[in-house]
Short mmCIF file of C-alpha atoms in Angstrom, two decimals:
data_model
loop_
_atom_site.label_atom_id
_atom_site.label_comp_id
_atom_site.label_asym_id
_atom_site.label_seq_id
_atom_site.Cartn_x
_atom_site.Cartn_y
_atom_site.Cartn_z
CA GLU A 1 -25.07 -227.24 112.11
CA PRO A 2 -28.00 -227.03 109.68
CA GLU A 3 -27.12 -225.82 106.23
CA VAL A 4 -28.63 -224.77 102.93
CA THR A 5 -28.07 -227.40 100.25
CA GLN A 6 -28.09 -226.77 96.52
CA THR A 7 -28.16 -229.11 93.54
CA PRO A 8 -26.59 -229.54 91.12
CA SER A 9 -23.19 -228.11 91.98
CA HIS A 10 -22.49 -227.51 88.29
CA GLN A 11 -24.93 -227.28 85.40
CA VAL A 12 -23.94 -226.96 81.76
CA THR A 13 -26.76 -226.03 79.40
CA GLN A 14 -27.16 -224.98 75.79
CA MET A 15 -28.34 -221.43 75.18
CA GLY A 16 -32.11 -221.26 74.87
CA GLN A 17 -32.72 -224.27 77.08
CA GLU A 18 -34.62 -224.22 80.34
CA VAL A 19 -32.78 -224.86 83.57
CA ILE A 20 -34.00 -225.50 87.11
CA LEU A 21 -31.75 -224.91 90.08
CA ARG A 22 -32.75 -226.58 93.32
CA CYS A 23 -32.30 -225.58 96.94
CA VAL A 24 -33.26 -227.03 100.29
CA PRO A 25 -33.29 -224.17 102.81
CA ILE A 26 -32.69 -224.66 106.51
CA SER A 27 -35.80 -226.38 107.85
CA ASN A 28 -37.14 -223.79 110.29
CA HIS A 29 -36.36 -220.79 108.10
CA LEU A 30 -39.18 -218.77 106.61
CA TYR A 31 -37.41 -216.40 104.21
CA PHE A 32 -35.76 -217.63 101.03
CA TYR A 33 -33.56 -215.86 98.53
CA TRP A 34 -31.68 -216.30 95.28
CA TYR A 35 -28.53 -214.37 94.43
CA ARG A 36 -26.04 -214.68 91.61
CA GLN A 37 -22.37 -213.90 91.25
CA ILE A 38 -20.81 -213.53 87.85
CA LEU A 39 -17.18 -214.67 87.96
CA GLY A 40 -15.01 -212.08 89.69
CA GLN A 41 -17.88 -209.70 90.37
CA LYS A 42 -20.05 -208.78 93.31
CA VAL A 43 -22.98 -210.81 94.57
CA GLU A 44 -26.30 -209.58 93.13
CA PHE A 45 -29.78 -210.06 94.56
CA LEU A 46 -32.37 -211.75 92.37
CA VAL A 47 -35.46 -212.48 94.43
CA SER A 48 -36.83 -213.03 97.92
CA PHE A 49 -39.71 -215.30 98.85
CA TYR A 50 -41.87 -215.40 101.94
CA ASN A 51 -45.21 -216.96 102.78
CA ASN A 52 -45.39 -218.63 99.36
CA GLU A 53 -44.99 -215.49 97.34
CA ILE A 54 -42.30 -213.21 95.97
CA SER A 55 -41.68 -210.32 98.36
CA GLU A 56 -38.97 -208.50 96.37
CA LYS A 57 -37.24 -208.90 93.05
CA SER A 58 -34.47 -207.07 91.25
CA GLU A 59 -34.31 -205.81 87.68
CA ILE A 60 -32.32 -208.92 86.78
CA PHE A 61 -35.30 -211.10 87.70
CA ASP A 62 -37.26 -210.61 84.49
CA ASP A 63 -39.97 -212.76 82.88
CA GLN A 64 -37.43 -215.45 82.07
CA PHE A 65 -37.02 -216.21 85.77
CA SER A 66 -39.45 -217.82 88.18
CA VAL A 67 -39.29 -219.31 91.65
CA GLU A 68 -41.35 -221.96 93.27
CA ARG A 69 -41.67 -223.79 96.55
CA PRO A 70 -43.25 -226.98 95.27
CA ASP A 71 -43.32 -228.73 98.64
CA GLY A 72 -42.36 -228.07 102.25
CA SER A 73 -38.65 -228.39 101.70
CA ASN A 74 -37.54 -227.40 98.20
CA PHE A 75 -37.13 -223.95 96.71
CA THR A 76 -36.39 -223.74 92.99
CA LEU A 77 -35.21 -221.13 90.51
CA LYS A 78 -36.18 -221.67 86.88
CA ILE A 79 -34.68 -219.87 83.93
CA ARG A 80 -36.96 -220.42 80.94
CA SER A 81 -34.70 -219.67 77.99
CA THR A 82 -31.11 -219.29 79.04
CA LYS A 83 -28.76 -216.70 77.59
CA LEU A 84 -24.98 -216.62 77.56
CA GLU A 85 -25.03 -213.82 80.14
CA ASP A 86 -26.88 -216.05 82.60
CA SER A 87 -23.61 -217.89 83.20
CA ALA A 88 -22.81 -217.32 86.87
CA MET A 89 -22.75 -218.90 90.30
CA TYR A 90 -26.26 -218.96 91.72
CA PHE A 91 -26.62 -218.95 95.49
CA CYS A 92 -29.69 -219.84 97.47
CA ALA A 93 -30.02 -218.41 100.97
CA SER A 94 -32.48 -218.62 103.83
CA SER A 95 -33.07 -216.84 107.12
CA SER A 96 -35.31 -217.32 110.12
CA ASN A 97 -36.33 -213.68 110.28
CA THR A 98 -35.43 -210.41 108.63
CA TYR A 99 -32.70 -209.47 111.13
CA GLN A 100 -30.79 -212.72 111.34
CA PRO A 101 -28.06 -213.31 108.75
CA GLN A 102 -28.98 -215.03 105.54
CA HIS A 103 -27.33 -218.45 105.35
CA PHE A 104 -25.99 -219.29 101.92
CA GLY A 105 -25.68 -222.61 100.15
CA ASP A 106 -22.55 -223.69 98.29
CA GLY A 107 -24.00 -222.48 95.00
CA THR A 108 -24.69 -223.91 91.55
CA ARG A 109 -22.26 -222.96 88.86
CA LEU A 110 -24.33 -222.44 85.69
CA SER A 111 -22.46 -222.48 82.40
CA ILE A 112 -24.38 -221.56 79.25
CA LEU A 113 -22.83 -222.68 75.97
CA GLU B 1 -30.74 -196.69 94.81
CA LEU B 2 -28.64 -198.17 97.60
CA LYS B 3 -24.94 -198.35 96.77
CA VAL B 4 -22.30 -200.08 98.85
CA GLU B 5 -18.62 -199.44 98.35
CA GLN B 6 -15.71 -201.22 99.93
CA ASN B 7 -12.10 -200.31 100.02
CA PRO B 8 -9.56 -201.45 99.43
CA LEU B 9 -10.56 -203.96 96.76
CA PHE B 10 -7.35 -205.86 97.24
CA LEU B 11 -5.16 -206.09 100.29
CA SER B 12 -1.88 -207.91 100.60
CA MET B 13 -0.44 -207.94 104.09
CA GLN B 14 2.18 -209.67 106.18
CA GLU B 15 1.29 -212.00 108.98
CA GLY B 16 1.15 -210.23 112.32
CA LYS B 17 0.09 -206.87 110.88
CA ASN B 18 -3.12 -204.95 111.52
CA TYR B 19 -5.40 -203.49 108.90
CA THR B 20 -8.91 -202.13 108.39
CA ILE B 21 -11.40 -202.68 105.59
CA TYR B 22 -13.98 -199.95 105.03
CA CYS B 23 -17.56 -200.24 103.88
CA ASN B 24 -19.57 -197.14 102.94
CA TYR B 25 -23.21 -197.18 101.97
CA SER B 26 -25.37 -194.51 100.41
CA THR B 27 -28.76 -194.58 102.17
CA THR B 28 -30.10 -195.25 105.64
CA SER B 29 -30.04 -198.86 106.70
CA ASP B 30 -30.64 -200.64 109.99
CA ARG B 31 -28.82 -203.83 109.14
CA LEU B 32 -25.27 -204.45 108.01
CA TYR B 33 -23.62 -207.82 107.54
CA TRP B 34 -20.10 -209.02 106.96
CA TYR B 35 -19.46 -212.22 105.03
CA ARG B 36 -16.36 -214.19 104.17
CA GLN B 37 -15.93 -216.09 100.90
CA ASP B 38 -13.11 -218.53 100.17
CA PRO B 39 -12.30 -219.13 96.47
CA GLY B 40 -15.03 -221.17 94.80
CA LYS B 41 -16.96 -221.46 98.02
CA SER B 42 -20.09 -220.06 99.56
CA LEU B 43 -20.54 -216.99 101.74
CA GLU B 44 -20.02 -217.48 105.44
CA SER B 45 -21.73 -215.06 107.83
CA LEU B 46 -19.27 -213.30 110.14
CA PHE B 47 -21.12 -210.44 111.82
CA VAL B 48 -24.52 -208.81 112.05
CA LEU B 49 -24.55 -205.14 113.07
CA LEU B 50 -27.95 -203.70 113.90
CA SER B 51 -27.44 -200.41 115.67
CA ASN B 52 -25.28 -197.32 115.70
CA GLY B 53 -22.09 -197.93 117.63
CA ALA B 54 -22.45 -201.71 117.46
CA VAL B 55 -19.16 -203.55 117.79
CA LYS B 56 -18.73 -207.30 117.34
CA GLN B 57 -15.54 -209.31 117.74
CA GLU B 58 -14.65 -212.85 116.80
CA GLY B 59 -11.03 -213.91 117.12
CA ARG B 60 -8.80 -211.55 115.14
CA LEU B 61 -11.72 -209.79 113.43
CA MET B 62 -13.69 -206.88 114.83
CA ALA B 63 -16.55 -205.12 113.06
CA SER B 64 -18.13 -201.79 113.94
CA LEU B 65 -20.97 -199.69 112.62
CA ASP B 66 -21.50 -195.92 112.47
CA THR B 67 -24.96 -195.37 111.03
CA LYS B 68 -24.61 -191.59 111.03
CA ALA B 69 -21.53 -191.77 108.82
CA ARG B 70 -22.98 -194.76 106.94
CA LEU B 71 -19.73 -196.56 107.54
CA SER B 72 -18.73 -199.96 108.81
CA THR B 73 -15.21 -201.17 109.41
CA LEU B 74 -13.75 -204.64 109.65
CA HIS B 75 -10.51 -204.55 111.61
CA ILE B 76 -7.98 -207.34 111.37
CA THR B 77 -5.58 -207.76 114.27
CA ALA B 78 -2.30 -209.65 113.91
CA ALA B 79 -3.29 -211.27 110.62
CA VAL B 80 -2.64 -214.95 110.00
CA HIS B 81 -2.61 -216.84 106.70
CA ASP B 82 -5.95 -218.52 107.47
CA LEU B 83 -7.67 -215.16 107.18
CA SER B 84 -6.89 -215.02 103.46
CA ALA B 85 -10.27 -214.77 101.70
CA THR B 86 -12.61 -212.23 100.15
CA TYR B 87 -14.65 -210.20 102.61
CA PHE B 88 -17.97 -208.66 101.67
CA CYS B 89 -20.13 -206.20 103.51
CA ALA B 90 -23.83 -206.21 102.69
CA VAL B 91 -26.57 -203.80 103.61
CA THR B 92 -30.35 -204.06 103.54
CA GLY B 93 -32.47 -201.24 102.18
CA THR B 94 -36.22 -201.01 102.68
CA GLY B 95 -36.76 -204.76 102.42
CA ASN B 96 -34.66 -207.82 103.07
CA MET B 97 -32.60 -207.89 99.93
CA LEU B 98 -28.88 -207.65 100.57
CA THR B 99 -26.89 -205.16 98.53
CA PHE B 100 -23.29 -206.28 98.53
CA GLY B 101 -20.13 -204.29 98.28
CA GLY B 102 -17.57 -205.22 95.68
CA GLY B 103 -15.56 -207.29 98.14
CA THR B 104 -12.06 -206.97 99.55
CA ARG B 105 -9.69 -209.71 98.54
CA LEU B 106 -7.32 -210.24 101.45
CA MET B 107 -4.06 -212.08 101.02
CA VAL B 108 -1.96 -212.68 104.12
CA LYS B 109 1.61 -213.63 103.41
CA PRO B 110 3.73 -215.66 105.83
#
């Protein structure tokens, strides 16, 4: 069964550094998403992406965050200057249309020191 | 602002017992999803509920949706240890973003 793949599985970064999280969505999916889950808390929406542009973003997704689809397969989340509170599990998801379930990757655990 | 609340937050039950998890949401939505998450793992899609009165069943799990009451239930029949996990409901608002409930951590004891 096709799946969403994310790399790296764990990223440790010094506060203030830039980090890029990578995702390969399911190949025939058109909608892409990033979510995060702080340890022990609920899953929170960050951003959705369709047709090469952001379609929705949450209050969490401020100017420090950006997304990009640099080629036909990858979907990236960049955090420009990381803060301690950015430490979380970041999940990428994709869906074929707006009614089908979003399929989640295994996540990248981001630890900011 | 769309809010999604689940209860209970934690559920410890014996194998063979039945129980129901509740998911309430605050504004109109036409899509409700149930996901399962094992510790340290990703979210696995269980059910998609798209209309009032929708009922979906898979094995020992059955999900239903009442859009008028803004309520979905996930019913567990004759629980087994393998069902131990955290279960999330998630609702879409005006767009495609999922708003998740706080999760119900289910522990099934032998």
